[in-house]
Amino acid sequence: MKVLYLQFNNYRNLVDNYIQPCEKVNVIYGDNAQGKTNLLEALWLFCGGHSFRGAKDNELIKFGADYADLKIKFFSEEREQTAELKYSSGKKEVKINDVAKKTSSALVGKYSAVVFSPEHLTLVKNGPQIRRNFIDSALCRQKVKNALLLSKYNQTLNQRNALLKDIRKHIELRETLPIWDETLCSLGALLVRERFEYIKLLCEYAKNYHSGISDNSEELLIKYSSNCDYKGDETVNELNEKLAFYLKKSRDDDIYTGCTNTGPHRDDIDIMINGVKAKTFGSQGQQRSAVLSLKLAEAEIISDKTGEKPIILLDDVLSELDNKRQDFLLNKTENYQVFITCCEKSNKQQLKNGRIFYIKNGDAVTEK
């Protein structure tokens, strides 16, 4: 898919205007706090109406205005389409091809994007929950049944944990644990199998992208890490048996702590560069390159599954990358429509074939 036109009125600090991006790489250039990220956010909102920065709807409206209005024209599903988002007084209105929709979720599947922002470096730097959420979020966007599976697993986990706390006061309740264990293991086995299949594909694509970004000097590897001894080639039944074994083994500890200490909710994803963990040994540039590779791989998987290439939004991505890595992102991602924000003049000068938008005080002007 391609964005053909974006119009914004009363949106954040942006001056009422519109942009017409090119089909390849678009650089959004300007000093800090001028509106670069706001423009990327506007492009992202059409994925489902929510900000990747976690902003509330009323924060999208320009100070002193009553509403914010965003309109977009894009090419998808072999035709031009339009969408509109209007935010006002706690209310959000959505239109697709001039037809009003009840919720912004109607945009999902019509318009697709992948975003990188500096906050996504937590994928490497922070704890395992961030990495689990990244994988599970991707799985949920792939298939509705995965979202239902994850929801049922978490619900069963919460119910088991509540029971574990009650057992400490009412020991007779211990006899009911196997019922919850059976459900948790059957759901957990399906979830782990889905994760393995996605990570295998993610690793393949991310490895290739990282090789390009690092000019073939580094090898990226993504591995599933668990305390239940998964190998990656088990059937769902075999995974079920392993989960049951470890769950039974930790039952006494679970009752003592009042929580479930083994299972998919405790798993992690190791991100390795040249055989060592990027979290511990990677430089800032290497960590940023690894997350970028994961995001580009995510876009590739979406393209494979849907037949539509999502747009790629890269916020403040070029800082802490050397010239070769910057050149790859600016000039060798032309298979996608890309939007990149940057501050340094040298970055925009590296662009060989694309369009440049300069932003100052919220006013976006086409330079090239």
mmCIF file of N, CA, C and O in Angstrom, residues 12-48:
data_model
loop_
_atom_site.group_PDB
_atom_site.id
_atom_site.type_symbol
_atom_site.label_atom_id
_atom_site.label_comp_id
_atom_site.label_asym_id
_atom_site.label_seq_id
_atom_site.Cartn_x
_atom_site.Cartn_y
_atom_site.Cartn_z
ATOM 1 N N ARG A 12 -2.412 18.578 16.880
ATOM 2 C CA ARG A 12 -1.187 18.842 17.654
ATOM 3 C C ARG A 12 -0.683 20.265 17.365
ATOM 4 O O ARG A 12 -1.451 21.221 17.360
ATOM 5 N N ASN A 13 0.648 20.385 17.103
ATOM 6 C CA ASN A 13 1.207 21.714 16.834
ATOM 7 C C ASN A 13 1.314 22.004 15.333
ATOM 8 O O ASN A 13 1.840 23.044 14.929
ATOM 9 N N LEU A 14 0.827 21.077 14.498
ATOM 10 C CA LEU A 14 0.996 21.234 13.058
ATOM 11 C C LEU A 14 0.103 22.346 12.499
ATOM 12 O O LEU A 14 -1.075 22.451 12.849
ATOM 13 N N VAL A 15 0.679 23.152 11.627
ATOM 14 C CA VAL A 15 -0.083 24.182 10.908
ATOM 15 C C VAL A 15 -0.994 23.471 9.911
ATOM 16 O O VAL A 15 -0.569 22.540 9.216
ATOM 17 N N ASP A 16 -2.271 23.880 9.837
ATOM 18 C CA ASP A 16 -3.219 23.243 8.923
ATOM 19 C C ASP A 16 -2.632 23.180 7.519
ATOM 20 O O ASP A 16 -2.261 24.206 6.929
ATOM 21 N N ASN A 17 -2.548 21.962 6.981
ATOM 22 C CA ASN A 17 -1.859 21.799 5.705
ATOM 23 C C ASN A 17 -2.095 20.387 5.185
ATOM 24 O O ASN A 17 -2.886 19.632 5.757
ATOM 25 N N TYR A 18 -1.360 20.013 4.137
ATOM 26 C CA TYR A 18 -1.387 18.641 3.644
ATOM 27 C C TYR A 18 -0.018 18.318 3.069
ATOM 28 O O TYR A 18 0.777 19.218 2.744
ATOM 29 N N ILE A 19 0.287 17.023 2.963
ATOM 30 C CA ILE A 19 1.516 16.589 2.306
ATOM 31 C C ILE A 19 1.165 15.533 1.262
ATOM 32 O O ILE A 19 0.181 14.807 1.392
ATOM 33 N N GLN A 20 1.987 15.483 0.217
ATOM 34 C CA GLN A 20 1.867 14.457 -0.812
ATOM 35 C C GLN A 20 3.210 13.729 -0.896
ATOM 36 O O GLN A 20 4.128 14.178 -1.577
ATOM 37 N N PRO A 21 3.340 12.617 -0.194
ATOM 38 C CA PRO A 21 4.621 11.908 -0.167
ATOM 39 C C PRO A 21 4.903 11.173 -1.470
ATOM 40 O O PRO A 21 3.992 10.917 -2.266
ATOM 41 N N CYS A 22 6.167 10.832 -1.682
ATOM 42 C CA CYS A 22 6.529 10.010 -2.829
ATOM 43 C C CYS A 22 6.332 8.544 -2.457
ATOM 44 O O CYS A 22 6.077 8.203 -1.299
ATOM 45 N N GLU A 23 6.478 7.664 -3.418
ATOM 46 C CA GLU A 23 6.194 6.251 -3.187
ATOM 47 C C GLU A 23 7.340 5.516 -2.509
ATOM 48 O O GLU A 23 7.163 4.375 -2.082
ATOM 49 N N LYS A 24 8.498 6.170 -2.385
ATOM 50 C CA LYS A 24 9.648 5.476 -1.798
ATOM 51 C C LYS A 24 10.007 6.084 -0.446
ATOM 52 O O LYS A 24 9.232 5.994 0.492
ATOM 53 N N VAL A 25 11.157 6.718 -0.323
ATOM 54 C CA VAL A 25 11.612 7.220 0.978
ATOM 55 C C VAL A 25 11.294 8.701 1.131
ATOM 56 O O VAL A 25 11.619 9.514 0.260
ATOM 57 N N ASN A 26 10.656 9.043 2.233
ATOM 58 C CA ASN A 26 10.308 10.424 2.561
ATOM 59 C C ASN A 26 11.011 10.819 3.859
ATOM 60 O O ASN A 26 10.794 10.188 4.899
ATOM 61 N N VAL A 27 11.855 11.827 3.782
ATOM 62 C CA VAL A 27 12.585 12.308 4.952
ATOM 63 C C VAL A 27 11.865 13.529 5.517
ATOM 64 O O VAL A 27 11.584 14.492 4.797
ATOM 65 N N ILE A 28 11.567 13.486 6.814
ATOM 66 C CA ILE A 28 10.931 14.609 7.510
ATOM 67 C C ILE A 28 12.004 15.232 8.398
ATOM 68 O O ILE A 28 12.431 14.640 9.386
ATOM 69 N N TYR A 29 12.436 16.424 8.007
ATOM 70 C CA TYR A 29 13.640 17.030 8.582
ATOM 71 C C TYR A 29 13.288 18.300 9.356
ATOM 72 O O TYR A 29 12.404 19.068 8.972
ATOM 73 N N GLY A 30 14.000 18.539 10.458
ATOM 74 C CA GLY A 30 13.807 19.763 11.233
ATOM 75 C C GLY A 30 14.388 19.614 12.630
ATOM 76 O O GLY A 30 14.768 18.516 13.055
ATOM 77 N N ASP A 31 14.451 20.724 13.357
ATOM 78 C CA ASP A 31 14.967 20.699 14.717
ATOM 79 C C ASP A 31 14.016 19.938 15.636
ATOM 80 O O ASP A 31 12.878 19.600 15.264
ATOM 81 N N ASN A 32 14.462 19.701 16.858
ATOM 82 C CA ASN A 32 13.615 19.036 17.842
ATOM 83 C C ASN A 32 12.396 19.889 18.182
ATOM 84 O O ASN A 32 12.446 21.118 18.120
ATOM 85 N N ALA A 33 11.303 19.219 18.541
ATOM 86 C CA ALA A 33 10.069 19.865 19.013
ATOM 87 C C ALA A 33 9.412 20.755 17.961
ATOM 88 O O ALA A 33 8.743 21.727 18.300
ATOM 89 N N GLN A 34 9.596 20.429 16.681
ATOM 90 C CA GLN A 34 8.981 21.212 15.614
ATOM 91 C C GLN A 34 7.741 20.523 15.016
ATOM 92 O O GLN A 34 6.981 21.158 14.291
ATOM 93 N N GLY A 35 7.563 19.228 15.297
ATOM 94 C CA GLY A 35 6.376 18.528 14.810
ATOM 95 C C GLY A 35 6.650 17.298 13.965
ATOM 96 O O GLY A 35 5.724 16.730 13.390
ATOM 97 N N LYS A 36 7.907 16.858 13.894
ATOM 98 C CA LYS A 36 8.251 15.709 13.046
ATOM 99 C C LYS A 36 7.513 14.442 13.501
ATOM 100 O O LYS A 36 6.894 13.753 12.697
ATOM 101 N N THR A 37 7.606 14.149 14.789
ATOM 102 C CA THR A 37 6.965 12.940 15.310
ATOM 103 C C THR A 37 5.445 13.042 15.230
ATOM 104 O O THR A 37 4.754 12.041 15.016
ATOM 105 N N ASN A 38 4.915 14.250 15.365
ATOM 106 C CA ASN A 38 3.469 14.436 15.228
ATOM 107 C C ASN A 38 2.981 14.009 13.845
ATOM 108 O O ASN A 38 1.905 13.430 13.699
ATOM 109 N N LEU A 39 3.792 14.302 12.831
ATOM 110 C CA LEU A 39 3.424 13.933 11.472
ATOM 111 C C LEU A 39 3.427 12.407 11.307
ATOM 112 O O LEU A 39 2.517 11.840 10.686
ATOM 113 N N LEU A 40 4.434 11.745 11.868
ATOM 114 C CA LEU A 40 4.463 10.284 11.821
ATOM 115 C C LEU A 40 3.272 9.693 12.572
ATOM 116 O O LEU A 40 2.656 8.719 12.128
ATOM 117 N N GLU A 41 2.970 10.297 13.714
ATOM 118 C CA GLU A 41 1.845 9.823 14.518
ATOM 119 C C GLU A 41 0.539 9.919 13.729
ATOM 120 O O GLU A 41 -0.301 9.009 13.786
ATOM 121 N N ALA A 42 0.367 11.006 12.980
ATOM 122 C CA ALA A 42 -0.838 11.180 12.161
ATOM 123 C C ALA A 42 -0.959 10.054 11.132
ATOM 124 O O ALA A 42 -2.054 9.528 10.887
ATOM 125 N N LEU A 43 0.153 9.667 10.540
ATOM 126 C CA LEU A 43 0.151 8.570 9.575
ATOM 127 C C LEU A 43 -0.175 7.239 10.251
ATOM 128 O O LEU A 43 -0.855 6.381 9.672
ATOM 129 N N TRP A 44 0.296 7.061 11.473
ATOM 130 C CA TRP A 44 0.076 5.813 12.211
ATOM 131 C C TRP A 44 -1.366 5.664 12.696
ATOM 132 O O TRP A 44 -1.904 4.550 12.754
ATOM 133 N N LEU A 45 -2.009 6.759 13.045
ATOM 134 C CA LEU A 45 -3.348 6.706 13.638
ATOM 135 C C LEU A 45 -4.354 5.944 12.772
ATOM 136 O O LEU A 45 -5.305 5.356 13.292
ATOM 137 N N PHE A 46 -4.137 5.932 11.459
ATOM 138 C CA PHE A 46 -5.078 5.246 10.576
ATOM 139 C C PHE A 46 -4.948 3.716 10.639
ATOM 140 O O PHE A 46 -5.726 3.004 10.009
ATOM 141 N N CYS A 47 -3.993 3.213 11.432
ATOM 142 C CA CYS A 47 -3.918 1.767 11.663
ATOM 143 C C CYS A 47 -5.028 1.291 12.594
ATOM 144 O O CYS A 47 -5.310 0.102 12.669
ATOM 145 N N GLY A 48 -5.605 2.205 13.341
ATOM 146 C CA GLY A 48 -6.647 1.792 14.280
ATOM 147 C C GLY A 48 -7.079 2.885 15.221
ATOM 148 O O GLY A 48 -7.855 2.650 16.145
#
